[in-house]
Amino acid sequence: MGSFITPDVNFGRQIEQASQSAASMCWTCGSCDFECPVNIATNRLRPQKIVRMANLGLLEDLLHMPEIWYCLTCRRCMNVCPNTVSPSTLIAFVRNKTLFKGIVSTDTLRRYHTLFTKFQRVRWHAVNHCFNEEFENLTDQMWHDWLEQPVRPLTSTITKKKSIPIDKDIWATMVSSRSLACFTCGECSSACPIICERSVFDPRVLFRMINLGMVDELMRSPSIWLCIDCGRCTNSCSQLVDGRQLLNQVKELATLWGVLDIDFNLRVEHANQAIYKYFLNEIDQLFGL
Ligand code: SF4
Ligand code: SF4
Ligand code: SF4
């Protein structure tokens, strides 16, 4: 007969207070599960479950769950919660505890950050692939090649499109007029959870390109498709530049101007399912959880 879970609600309250996650406000609506980009791609990270476990006082179990390392720290779960619960804050708290208790070493953490950075390369190469052809399958060889293959800056990758019908008036109204206040301080880059190598993804670089009028280069870049729509750049900008909306407008115009094949979004969705699966498996191996 299997062992039963023994809830400790008082300990759950202590976890809530220490993590400042407002976990007890959760009414298990599941909004966070539907918003989480990792869960959307893989069904393997449910923020609601982590909050529930914390409320039951199951800290020891949480410390050994690989899910806490699947998280991208994007905070979309927190932003969508109708009851101001912050699963992302709770996850950060549990991660810190694993380090404090010596469950995870600093060397493992360093290798995790390296993997995380290289995974953004994989995402870039996957979008690049989807620009030009269907995403059939991800092989081990592709995964390892994409992890290790650096991205050259401003690589023009949409091979089929010789010229893009850019409407400068629409561009000015929808995009560039909204970014002029940027003074390249880099607060957005510091806040962005997926910031990595500049040639792969850096919001400040993309906003600078907008201000320099590099429309063609932006439209041909896989980087704009790496944004996970979390809005942390927007919230961090003292100049009130809405970075999240800017990138969404660029993507919208790329679609409107026919830069992309009609099934591009489906291809990316398919690719995400494959590459996130590999990413999570690498995390499982790294942490041995
Ligand atoms: S912070 Fe982002 S990746 Fe992490 S659980 Fe929340 S929605 Fe998912
Ligand atoms: S935080 Fe704002 S002002 Fe600073 S680089 Fe980003 S967009 Fe520009
Ligand atoms: S919305 Fe901003 S902070 Fe979030 S991923 Fe996109 S660029 Fe980065």
PDB file of C-alpha atoms and ligand atoms in Angstrom:
ATOM      1  CA  MET A   1       0.000   0.000   0.000  1.00  0.00           C
ATOM      2  CA  GLY A   2       1.390   3.453  -0.960  1.00  0.00           C
ATOM      3  CA  SER A   3       2.130   6.120   1.591  1.00  0.00           C
ATOM      4  CA  PHE A   4      -0.326   8.954   2.166  1.00  0.00           C
ATOM      5  CA  ILE A   5       0.488  12.621   1.923  1.00  0.00           C
ATOM      6  CA  THR A   6       0.252  14.251   5.334  1.00  0.00           C
ATOM      7  CA  PRO A   7      -0.701  17.901   4.898  1.00  0.00           C
ATOM      8  CA  ASP A   8       0.697  20.435   7.328  1.00  0.00           C
ATOM      9  CA  VAL A   9      -1.335  23.557   6.783  1.00  0.00           C
ATOM     10  CA  ASN A  10       0.465  25.503   9.511  1.00  0.00           C
ATOM     11  CA  PHE A  11       3.778  24.849   7.796  1.00  0.00           C
ATOM     12  CA  GLY A  12       2.076  25.878   4.536  1.00  0.00           C
ATOM     13  CA  ARG A  13       1.324  29.267   6.126  1.00  0.00           C
ATOM     14  CA  GLN A  14       4.967  29.592   7.141  1.00  0.00           C
ATOM     15  CA  ILE A  15       6.066  28.899   3.574  1.00  0.00           C
ATOM     16  CA  GLU A  16       3.603  31.501   2.339  1.00  0.00           C
ATOM     17  CA  GLN A  17       4.926  34.117   4.734  1.00  0.00           C
ATOM     18  CA  ALA A  18       8.585  33.379   4.042  1.00  0.00           C
ATOM     19  CA  SER A  19       8.123  33.360   0.267  1.00  0.00           C
ATOM     20  CA  GLN A  20       5.668  36.305   0.161  1.00  0.00           C
ATOM     21  CA  SER A  21       3.786  34.491  -2.573  1.00  0.00           C
ATOM     22  CA  ALA A  22       0.232  34.939  -1.215  1.00  0.00           C
ATOM     23  CA  ALA A  23      -0.132  31.199  -1.869  1.00  0.00           C
ATOM     24  CA  SER A  24      -3.135  30.723   0.428  1.00  0.00           C
ATOM     25  CA  MET A  25      -5.192  33.035  -1.809  1.00  0.00           C
ATOM     26  CA  CYS A  26      -5.118  30.373  -4.562  1.00  0.00           C
ATOM     27  CA  TRP A  27      -8.564  28.988  -5.364  1.00  0.00           C
ATOM     28  CA  THR A  28      -7.152  26.501  -7.941  1.00  0.00           C
ATOM     29  CA  CYS A  29      -8.734  28.149 -10.989  1.00  0.00           C
ATOM     30  CA  GLY A  30      -5.821  26.986 -13.159  1.00  0.00           C
ATOM     31  CA  SER A  31      -5.326  30.316 -14.978  1.00  0.00           C
ATOM     32  CA  CYS A  32      -1.576  30.119 -14.287  1.00  0.00           C
ATOM     33  CA  ASP A  33      -1.351  26.655 -15.853  1.00  0.00           C
ATOM     34  CA  PHE A  34      -2.940  27.937 -19.049  1.00  0.00           C
ATOM     35  CA  GLU A  35      -0.645  30.985 -19.166  1.00  0.00           C
ATOM     36  CA  CYS A  36       2.672  29.255 -18.493  1.00  0.00           C
ATOM     37  CA  PRO A  37       4.705  29.022 -21.742  1.00  0.00           C
ATOM     38  CA  VAL A  38       6.516  25.885 -20.570  1.00  0.00           C
ATOM     39  CA  ASN A  39       3.257  24.192 -19.705  1.00  0.00           C
ATOM     40  CA  ILE A  40       1.725  25.239 -23.034  1.00  0.00           C
ATOM     41  CA  ALA A  41       4.589  23.557 -24.888  1.00  0.00           C
ATOM     42  CA  THR A  42       5.002  20.460 -22.729  1.00  0.00           C
ATOM     43  CA  ASN A  43       2.243  19.965 -20.131  1.00  0.00           C
ATOM     44  CA  ARG A  44       5.039  19.419 -17.631  1.00  0.00           C
ATOM     45  CA  LEU A  45       5.049  22.572 -15.500  1.00  0.00           C
ATOM     46  CA  ARG A  46       1.884  23.394 -13.593  1.00  0.00           C
ATOM     47  CA  PRO A  47       2.362  26.455 -11.362  1.00  0.00           C
ATOM     48  CA  GLN A  48      -0.970  25.699  -9.703  1.00  0.00           C
ATOM     49  CA  LYS A  49       0.370  22.347  -8.490  1.00  0.00           C
ATOM     50  CA  ILE A  50       3.433  24.012  -6.962  1.00  0.00           C
ATOM     51  CA  VAL A  51       1.240  26.514  -5.111  1.00  0.00           C
ATOM     52  CA  ARG A  52      -1.032  23.713  -3.898  1.00  0.00           C
ATOM     53  CA  MET A  53       1.931  21.712  -2.608  1.00  0.00           C
ATOM     54  CA  ALA A  54       3.251  24.757  -0.757  1.00  0.00           C
ATOM     55  CA  ASN A  55      -0.154  25.277   0.863  1.00  0.00           C
ATOM     56  CA  LEU A  56      -0.067  21.666   2.024  1.00  0.00           C
ATOM     57  CA  GLY A  57       3.349  22.274   3.603  1.00  0.00           C
ATOM     58  CA  LEU A  58       5.159  19.872   1.241  1.00  0.00           C
ATOM     59  CA  LEU A  59       8.389  21.846   1.077  1.00  0.00           C
ATOM     60  CA  GLU A  60      10.645  18.766   1.125  1.00  0.00           C
ATOM     61  CA  ASP A  61       8.867  17.391  -1.951  1.00  0.00           C
ATOM     62  CA  LEU A  62       9.098  20.747  -3.727  1.00  0.00           C
ATOM     63  CA  LEU A  63      12.838  20.938  -3.096  1.00  0.00           C
ATOM     64  CA  HIS A  64      13.323  17.759  -5.111  1.00  0.00           C
ATOM     65  CA  MET A  65      10.943  18.458  -7.969  1.00  0.00           C
ATOM     66  CA  PRO A  66      12.528  19.113 -11.362  1.00  0.00           C
ATOM     67  CA  GLU A  67       9.628  21.432 -12.220  1.00  0.00           C
ATOM     68  CA  ILE A  68      11.118  24.270 -10.173  1.00  0.00           C
ATOM     69  CA  TRP A  69      14.008  24.331 -12.682  1.00  0.00           C
ATOM     70  CA  TYR A  70      11.736  24.154 -15.743  1.00  0.00           C
ATOM     71  CA  CYS A  71      10.447  27.656 -14.916  1.00  0.00           C
ATOM     72  CA  LEU A  72      11.611  30.516 -17.173  1.00  0.00           C
ATOM     73  CA  THR A  73      10.956  33.115 -14.419  1.00  0.00           C
ATOM     74  CA  CYS A  74       8.731  35.040 -16.828  1.00  0.00           C
ATOM     75  CA  ARG A  75       6.055  35.817 -14.173  1.00  0.00           C
ATOM     76  CA  ARG A  76       3.185  35.374 -16.587  1.00  0.00           C
ATOM     77  CA  CYS A  77       1.554  33.114 -13.983  1.00  0.00           C
ATOM     78  CA  MET A  78       1.705  35.933 -11.446  1.00  0.00           C
ATOM     79  CA  ASN A  79       0.343  38.519 -13.862  1.00  0.00           C
ATOM     80  CA  VAL A  80      -2.635  36.397 -14.835  1.00  0.00           C
ATOM     81  CA  CYS A  81      -3.668  35.294 -11.326  1.00  0.00           C
ATOM     82  CA  PRO A  82      -6.987  36.900 -10.337  1.00  0.00           C
ATOM     83  CA  ASN A  83      -6.098  36.540  -6.653  1.00  0.00           C
ATOM     84  CA  THR A  84      -2.583  38.097  -6.739  1.00  0.00           C
ATOM     85  CA  VAL A  85      -0.878  34.766  -6.011  1.00  0.00           C
ATOM     86  CA  SER A  86       2.684  34.667  -7.310  1.00  0.00           C
ATOM     87  CA  PRO A  87       3.776  31.140  -8.252  1.00  0.00           C
ATOM     88  CA  SER A  88       6.966  32.584  -9.767  1.00  0.00           C
ATOM     89  CA  THR A  89       7.956  34.158  -6.425  1.00  0.00           C
ATOM     90  CA  LEU A  90       7.288  30.846  -4.716  1.00  0.00           C
ATOM     91  CA  ILE A  91       9.439  28.997  -7.243  1.00  0.00           C
ATOM     92  CA  ALA A  92      12.286  31.486  -6.715  1.00  0.00           C
ATOM     93  CA  PHE A  93      11.971  30.893  -2.961  1.00  0.00           C
ATOM     94  CA  VAL A  94      12.161  27.097  -3.368  1.00  0.00           C
ATOM     95  CA  ARG A  95      15.156  27.390  -5.700  1.00  0.00           C
ATOM     96  CA  ASN A  96      17.002  29.488  -3.125  1.00  0.00           C
ATOM     97  CA  LYS A  97      16.230  26.875  -0.483  1.00  0.00           C
ATOM     98  CA  THR A  98      17.792  24.116  -2.621  1.00  0.00           C
ATOM     99  CA  LEU A  99      21.005  26.127  -2.751  1.00  0.00           C
ATOM    100  CA  PHE A 100      20.889  27.013   0.931  1.00  0.00           C
ATOM    101  CA  LYS A 101      20.388  23.354   1.901  1.00  0.00           C
ATOM    102  CA  GLY A 102      23.092  22.110  -0.480  1.00  0.00           C
ATOM    103  CA  ILE A 103      20.647  20.052  -2.579  1.00  0.00           C
ATOM    104  CA  VAL A 104      21.887  21.895  -5.661  1.00  0.00           C
ATOM    105  CA  SER A 105      25.527  22.957  -5.925  1.00  0.00           C
ATOM    106  CA  THR A 106      26.729  26.269  -7.329  1.00  0.00           C
ATOM    107  CA  ASP A 107      28.472  24.325 -10.097  1.00  0.00           C
ATOM    108  CA  THR A 108      25.183  22.705 -11.116  1.00  0.00           C
ATOM    109  CA  LEU A 109      23.548  26.127 -11.032  1.00  0.00           C
ATOM    110  CA  ARG A 110      26.259  27.525 -13.296  1.00  0.00           C
ATOM    111  CA  ARG A 111      25.760  24.685 -15.771  1.00  0.00           C
ATOM    112  CA  TYR A 112      22.020  25.291 -15.612  1.00  0.00           C
ATOM    113  CA  HIS A 113      22.500  28.947 -16.594  1.00  0.00           C
ATOM    114  CA  THR A 114      24.754  27.912 -19.465  1.00  0.00           C
ATOM    115  CA  LEU A 115      22.125  25.439 -20.667  1.00  0.00           C
ATOM    116  CA  PHE A 116      19.449  28.119 -20.365  1.00  0.00           C
ATOM    117  CA  THR A 117      21.470  30.531 -22.516  1.00  0.00           C
ATOM    118  CA  LYS A 118      22.210  27.894 -25.121  1.00  0.00           C
ATOM    119  CA  PHE A 119      18.548  26.923 -25.189  1.00  0.00           C
ATOM    120  CA  GLN A 120      17.759  30.435 -26.476  1.00  0.00           C
ATOM    121  CA  ARG A 121      20.123  29.648 -29.367  1.00  0.00           C
ATOM    122  CA  VAL A 122      18.108  26.502 -30.025  1.00  0.00           C
ATOM    123  CA  ARG A 123      14.919  28.575 -30.043  1.00  0.00           C
ATOM    124  CA  TRP A 124      16.529  30.987 -32.537  1.00  0.00           C
ATOM    125  CA  HIS A 125      17.626  28.161 -34.855  1.00  0.00           C
ATOM    126  CA  ALA A 126      14.182  26.541 -34.597  1.00  0.00           C
ATOM    127  CA  VAL A 127      12.426  29.751 -35.682  1.00  0.00           C
ATOM    128  CA  ASN A 128      14.979  30.190 -38.435  1.00  0.00           C
ATOM    129  CA  HIS A 129      14.153  26.688 -39.637  1.00  0.00           C
ATOM    130  CA  CYS A 130      10.416  27.455 -39.526  1.00  0.00           C
ATOM    131  CA  PHE A 131      10.916  30.570 -41.677  1.00  0.00           C
ATOM    132  CA  ASN A 132      11.867  28.423 -44.606  1.00  0.00           C
ATOM    133  CA  GLU A 133      10.393  24.958 -44.184  1.00  0.00           C
ATOM    134  CA  GLU A 134       8.090  22.688 -42.194  1.00  0.00           C
ATOM    135  CA  PHE A 135       9.295  21.507 -38.823  1.00  0.00           C
ATOM    136  CA  GLU A 136       9.182  17.733 -39.262  1.00  0.00           C
ATOM    137  CA  ASN A 137      11.194  16.373 -36.415  1.00  0.00           C
ATOM    138  CA  LEU A 138      13.925  17.267 -33.950  1.00  0.00           C
ATOM    139  CA  THR A 139      16.778  14.806 -33.985  1.00  0.00           C
ATOM    140  CA  ASP A 140      19.475  14.453 -31.319  1.00  0.00           C
ATOM    141  CA  GLN A 141      21.955  15.745 -33.877  1.00  0.00           C
ATOM    142  CA  MET A 142      19.915  18.911 -34.557  1.00  0.00           C
ATOM    143  CA  TRP A 143      19.480  19.544 -30.845  1.00  0.00           C
ATOM    144  CA  HIS A 144      23.215  19.331 -30.134  1.00  0.00           C
ATOM    145  CA  ASP A 145      24.165  21.314 -33.238  1.00  0.00           C
ATOM    146  CA  TRP A 146      21.738  24.098 -32.390  1.00  0.00           C
ATOM    147  CA  LEU A 147      22.913  24.215 -28.765  1.00  0.00           C
ATOM    148  CA  GLU A 148      26.501  24.727 -29.823  1.00  0.00           C
ATOM    149  CA  GLN A 149      26.058  26.772 -33.000  1.00  0.00           C
ATOM    150  CA  PRO A 150      26.476  30.511 -32.266  1.00  0.00           C
ATOM    151  CA  VAL A 151      24.237  32.973 -34.054  1.00  0.00           C
ATOM    152  CA  ARG A 152      25.876  35.512 -36.324  1.00  0.00           C
ATOM    153  CA  PRO A 153      24.490  39.045 -35.822  1.00  0.00           C
ATOM    154  CA  LEU A 154      21.955  40.260 -38.361  1.00  0.00           C
ATOM    155  CA  THR A 155      21.909  37.045 -40.311  1.00  0.00           C
ATOM    156  CA  SER A 156      19.331  37.418 -43.053  1.00  0.00           C
ATOM    157  CA  THR A 157      17.448  34.171 -42.946  1.00  0.00           C
ATOM    158  CA  ILE A 158      14.202  34.352 -44.879  1.00  0.00           C
ATOM    159  CA  THR A 159      15.653  32.992 -48.065  1.00  0.00           C
ATOM    160  CA  LYS A 160      12.414  32.887 -50.033  1.00  0.00           C
ATOM    161  CA  LYS A 161      11.529  36.551 -49.602  1.00  0.00           C
ATOM    162  CA  LYS A 162      13.675  38.713 -51.848  1.00  0.00           C
ATOM    163  CA  SER A 163      12.044  41.989 -50.831  1.00  0.00           C
ATOM    164  CA  ILE A 164       9.600  42.940 -48.104  1.00  0.00           C
ATOM    165  CA  PRO A 165       6.840  45.466 -48.988  1.00  0.00           C
ATOM    166  CA  ILE A 166       7.534  47.908 -46.176  1.00  0.00           C
ATOM    167  CA  ASP A 167       4.985  50.690 -45.667  1.00  0.00           C
ATOM    168  CA  LYS A 168       6.973  53.388 -43.874  1.00  0.00           C
ATOM    169  CA  ASP A 169       3.896  55.349 -42.741  1.00  0.00           C
ATOM    170  CA  ILE A 170       2.330  52.306 -41.096  1.00  0.00           C
ATOM    171  CA  TRP A 171       5.698  51.434 -39.558  1.00  0.00           C
ATOM    172  CA  ALA A 172       6.041  54.946 -38.120  1.00  0.00           C
ATOM    173  CA  THR A 173       2.499  54.960 -36.707  1.00  0.00           C
ATOM    174  CA  MET A 174       2.468  51.456 -35.291  1.00  0.00           C
ATOM    175  CA  VAL A 175       6.047  51.010 -34.180  1.00  0.00           C
ATOM    176  CA  SER A 176       8.816  53.594 -34.355  1.00  0.00           C
ATOM    177  CA  SER A 177       6.888  56.552 -32.890  1.00  0.00           C
ATOM    178  CA  ARG A 178       6.418  54.489 -29.721  1.00  0.00           C
ATOM    179  CA  SER A 179      10.081  53.784 -29.133  1.00  0.00           C
ATOM    180  CA  LEU A 180      11.623  57.246 -29.583  1.00  0.00           C
ATOM    181  CA  ALA A 181      11.867  57.896 -25.839  1.00  0.00           C
ATOM    182  CA  CYS A 182      14.333  55.005 -25.430  1.00  0.00           C
ATOM    183  CA  PHE A 183      17.743  56.184 -24.238  1.00  0.00           C
ATOM    184  CA  THR A 184      19.288  52.688 -24.275  1.00  0.00           C
ATOM    185  CA  CYS A 185      19.721  52.427 -20.518  1.00  0.00           C
ATOM    186  CA  GLY A 186      19.303  48.654 -20.641  1.00  0.00           C
ATOM    187  CA  GLU A 187      16.809  48.296 -17.784  1.00  0.00           C
ATOM    188  CA  CYS A 188      14.607  46.232 -20.086  1.00  0.00           C
ATOM    189  CA  SER A 189      17.480  43.874 -20.862  1.00  0.00           C
ATOM    190  CA  SER A 190      18.187  43.440 -17.155  1.00  0.00           C
ATOM    191  CA  ALA A 191      14.550  42.578 -16.512  1.00  0.00           C
ATOM    192  CA  CYS A 192      14.022  40.253 -19.471  1.00  0.00           C
ATOM    193  CA  PRO A 193      14.018  36.597 -18.344  1.00  0.00           C
ATOM    194  CA  ILE A 194      15.361  35.292 -21.643  1.00  0.00           C
ATOM    195  CA  ILE A 195      18.143  37.809 -22.230  1.00  0.00           C
ATOM    196  CA  CYS A 196      21.150  35.920 -23.560  1.00  0.00           C
ATOM    197  CA  GLU A 197      23.717  36.511 -26.293  1.00  0.00           C
ATOM    198  CA  ARG A 198      23.097  39.816 -28.075  1.00  0.00           C
ATOM    199  CA  SER A 199      22.882  38.221 -31.483  1.00  0.00           C
ATOM    200  CA  VAL A 200      20.188  35.836 -30.211  1.00  0.00           C
ATOM    201  CA  PHE A 201      17.924  37.991 -28.073  1.00  0.00           C
ATOM    202  CA  ASP A 202      18.347  41.305 -26.289  1.00  0.00           C
ATOM    203  CA  PRO A 203      15.346  43.662 -26.090  1.00  0.00           C
ATOM    204  CA  ARG A 204      17.475  46.816 -25.924  1.00  0.00           C
ATOM    205  CA  VAL A 205      19.185  45.844 -29.182  1.00  0.00           C
ATOM    206  CA  LEU A 206      15.830  45.251 -30.859  1.00  0.00           C
ATOM    207  CA  PHE A 207      14.419  48.594 -29.664  1.00  0.00           C
ATOM    208  CA  ARG A 208      17.593  50.314 -30.889  1.00  0.00           C
ATOM    209  CA  MET A 209      17.158  48.684 -34.286  1.00  0.00           C
ATOM    210  CA  ILE A 210      13.598  50.026 -34.380  1.00  0.00           C
ATOM    211  CA  ASN A 211      14.867  53.534 -33.669  1.00  0.00           C
ATOM    212  CA  LEU A 212      17.529  53.201 -36.355  1.00  0.00           C
ATOM    213  CA  GLY A 213      14.840  52.230 -38.871  1.00  0.00           C
ATOM    214  CA  MET A 214      16.288  48.760 -39.529  1.00  0.00           C
ATOM    215  CA  VAL A 215      12.898  47.431 -40.603  1.00  0.00           C
ATOM    216  CA  ASP A 216      14.105  44.893 -43.138  1.00  0.00           C
ATOM    217  CA  GLU A 217      16.662  43.412 -40.740  1.00  0.00           C
ATOM    218  CA  LEU A 218      14.069  43.143 -37.965  1.00  0.00           C
ATOM    219  CA  MET A 219      11.543  41.491 -40.226  1.00  0.00           C
ATOM    220  CA  ARG A 220      14.101  38.899 -41.286  1.00  0.00           C
ATOM    221  CA  SER A 221      15.298  38.184 -37.777  1.00  0.00           C
ATOM    222  CA  PRO A 222      14.157  35.139 -35.796  1.00  0.00           C
ATOM    223  CA  SER A 223      14.916  37.127 -32.627  1.00  0.00           C
ATOM    224  CA  ILE A 224      11.611  38.994 -32.591  1.00  0.00           C
ATOM    225  CA  TRP A 225       9.844  35.627 -32.342  1.00  0.00           C
ATOM    226  CA  LEU A 226      11.753  34.625 -29.209  1.00  0.00           C
ATOM    227  CA  CYS A 227       9.949  37.162 -26.992  1.00  0.00           C
ATOM    228  CA  ILE A 228       7.692  35.272 -24.582  1.00  0.00           C
ATOM    229  CA  ASP A 229       5.298  38.187 -24.130  1.00  0.00           C
ATOM    230  CA  CYS A 230       5.839  38.561 -20.406  1.00  0.00           C
ATOM    231  CA  GLY A 231       5.944  42.363 -20.277  1.00  0.00           C
ATOM    232  CA  ARG A 232       8.806  42.617 -17.823  1.00  0.00           C
ATOM    233  CA  CYS A 233      10.625  45.017 -20.189  1.00  0.00           C
ATOM    234  CA  THR A 234       7.544  47.237 -20.278  1.00  0.00           C
ATOM    235  CA  ASN A 235       7.236  47.279 -16.501  1.00  0.00           C
ATOM    236  CA  SER A 236      10.908  48.132 -16.055  1.00  0.00           C
ATOM    237  CA  CYS A 237      11.195  51.063 -18.480  1.00  0.00           C
ATOM    238  CA  SER A 238      11.482  54.472 -16.815  1.00  0.00           C
ATOM    239  CA  GLN A 239      10.840  56.076 -20.222  1.00  0.00           C
ATOM    240  CA  LEU A 240       7.487  54.295 -20.511  1.00  0.00           C
ATOM    241  CA  VAL A 241       8.494  52.476 -23.677  1.00  0.00           C
ATOM    242  CA  ASP A 242       6.113  49.528 -24.015  1.00  0.00           C
ATOM    243  CA  GLY A 243       8.625  46.941 -25.230  1.00  0.00           C
ATOM    244  CA  ARG A 244       6.200  44.087 -25.181  1.00  0.00           C
ATOM    245  CA  GLN A 245       3.733  45.918 -27.399  1.00  0.00           C
ATOM    246  CA  LEU A 246       6.503  47.100 -29.725  1.00  0.00           C
ATOM    247  CA  LEU A 247       7.635  43.554 -30.431  1.00  0.00           C
ATOM    248  CA  ASN A 248       4.050  42.406 -30.865  1.00  0.00           C
ATOM    249  CA  GLN A 249       3.509  45.198 -33.413  1.00  0.00           C
ATOM    250  CA  VAL A 250       6.625  44.191 -35.343  1.00  0.00           C
ATOM    251  CA  LYS A 251       5.381  40.596 -35.454  1.00  0.00           C
ATOM    252  CA  GLU A 252       1.925  41.739 -36.509  1.00  0.00           C
ATOM    253  CA  LEU A 253       3.375  43.760 -39.404  1.00  0.00           C
ATOM    254  CA  ALA A 254       5.578  40.843 -40.461  1.00  0.00           C
ATOM    255  CA  THR A 255       2.400  38.801 -40.792  1.00  0.00           C
ATOM    256  CA  LEU A 256       0.447  41.634 -42.476  1.00  0.00           C
ATOM    257  CA  TRP A 257       3.177  42.251 -45.065  1.00  0.00           C
ATOM    258  CA  GLY A 258       3.369  38.593 -45.993  1.00  0.00           C
ATOM    259  CA  VAL A 259       6.904  38.066 -44.744  1.00  0.00           C
ATOM    260  CA  LEU A 260       5.963  34.675 -43.331  1.00  0.00           C
ATOM    261  CA  ASP A 261       4.429  31.551 -44.762  1.00  0.00           C
ATOM    262  CA  ILE A 262       0.801  31.137 -43.808  1.00  0.00           C
ATOM    263  CA  ASP A 263       1.447  28.197 -41.482  1.00  0.00           C
ATOM    264  CA  PHE A 264       4.471  29.779 -39.785  1.00  0.00           C
ATOM    265  CA  ASN A 265       2.818  30.009 -36.349  1.00  0.00           C
ATOM    266  CA  LEU A 266       1.810  26.351 -36.470  1.00  0.00           C
ATOM    267  CA  ARG A 267       5.340  25.358 -37.407  1.00  0.00           C
ATOM    268  CA  VAL A 268       6.743  27.299 -34.437  1.00  0.00           C
ATOM    269  CA  GLU A 269       4.191  25.718 -32.109  1.00  0.00           C
ATOM    270  CA  HIS A 270       5.225  22.289 -33.347  1.00  0.00           C
ATOM    271  CA  ALA A 271       8.914  23.174 -33.001  1.00  0.00           C
ATOM    272  CA  ASN A 272       8.377  24.455 -29.449  1.00  0.00           C
ATOM    273  CA  GLN A 273       6.814  21.179 -28.404  1.00  0.00           C
ATOM    274  CA  ALA A 274       9.930  19.364 -29.595  1.00  0.00           C
ATOM    275  CA  ILE A 275      12.642  21.692 -28.326  1.00  0.00           C
ATOM    276  CA  TYR A 276      11.089  22.297 -24.898  1.00  0.00           C
ATOM    277  CA  LYS A 277      10.854  18.549 -24.427  1.00  0.00           C
ATOM    278  CA  TYR A 278      14.585  18.224 -25.051  1.00  0.00           C
ATOM    279  CA  PHE A 279      15.265  21.191 -22.771  1.00  0.00           C
ATOM    280  CA  LEU A 280      13.333  19.666 -19.869  1.00  0.00           C
ATOM    281  CA  ASN A 281      15.009  16.306 -20.373  1.00  0.00           C
ATOM    282  CA  GLU A 282      18.428  18.001 -20.204  1.00  0.00           C
ATOM    283  CA  ILE A 283      17.354  19.677 -16.940  1.00  0.00           C
ATOM    284  CA  ASP A 284      16.261  16.329 -15.517  1.00  0.00           C
ATOM    285  CA  GLN A 285      19.680  14.892 -16.337  1.00  0.00           C
ATOM    286  CA  LEU A 286      21.568  17.900 -15.008  1.00  0.00           C
ATOM    287  CA  PHE A 287      19.843  17.900 -11.624  1.00  0.00           C
ATOM    288  CA  GLY A 288      19.447  14.138 -11.412  1.00  0.00           C
ATOM    289  CA  LEU A 289      15.970  14.652  -9.982  1.00  0.00           C
TER     290      LEU A 289
HETATM  291  S1  SF4 B   1       7.185  32.197 -14.086  1.00  0.00           S
HETATM  292 FE1  SF4 B   1       6.613  31.717 -16.237  1.00  0.00          FE
HETATM  293  S2  SF4 B   1       7.612  29.738 -16.702  1.00  0.00           S
HETATM  294 FE2  SF4 B   1       7.612  29.998 -14.444  1.00  0.00          FE
HETATM  295  S3  SF4 B   1       5.748  28.941 -13.747  1.00  0.00           S
HETATM  296 FE3  SF4 B   1       5.222  31.104 -14.037  1.00  0.00          FE
HETATM  297  S4  SF4 B   1       4.404  31.226 -16.137  1.00  0.00           S
HETATM  298 FE4  SF4 B   1       5.534  29.264 -15.970  1.00  0.00          FE
HETATM  299  S1  SF4 B   2      14.355  50.320 -20.381  1.00  0.00           S
HETATM  300 FE1  SF4 B   2      13.322  51.732 -21.790  1.00  0.00          FE
HETATM  301  S2  SF4 B   2      14.766  53.433 -22.098  1.00  0.00           S
HETATM  302 FE2  SF4 B   2      15.930  51.725 -21.203  1.00  0.00          FE
HETATM  303  S3  SF4 B   2      16.770  50.607 -23.001  1.00  0.00           S
HETATM  304 FE3  SF4 B   2      14.822  49.624 -22.470  1.00  0.00          FE
HETATM  305  S4  SF4 B   2      13.287  50.629 -23.765  1.00  0.00           S
HETATM  306 FE4  SF4 B   2      15.108  51.934 -23.745  1.00  0.00          FE
HETATM  307  S1  SF4 B   3       8.056  40.931 -23.208  1.00  0.00           S
HETATM  308 FE1  SF4 B   3       9.985  42.039 -22.908  1.00  0.00          FE
HETATM  309  S2  SF4 B   3      10.893  41.138 -21.072  1.00  0.00           S
HETATM  310 FE2  SF4 B   3       9.343  39.683 -21.826  1.00  0.00          FE
HETATM  311  S3  SF4 B   3      10.451  38.284 -23.169  1.00  0.00           S
HETATM  312 FE3  SF4 B   3       9.647  39.941 -24.449  1.00  0.00          FE
HETATM  313  S4  SF4 B   3      11.339  41.405 -24.557  1.00  0.00           S
HETATM  314 FE4  SF4 B   3      11.762  40.045 -22.818  1.00  0.00          FE
END
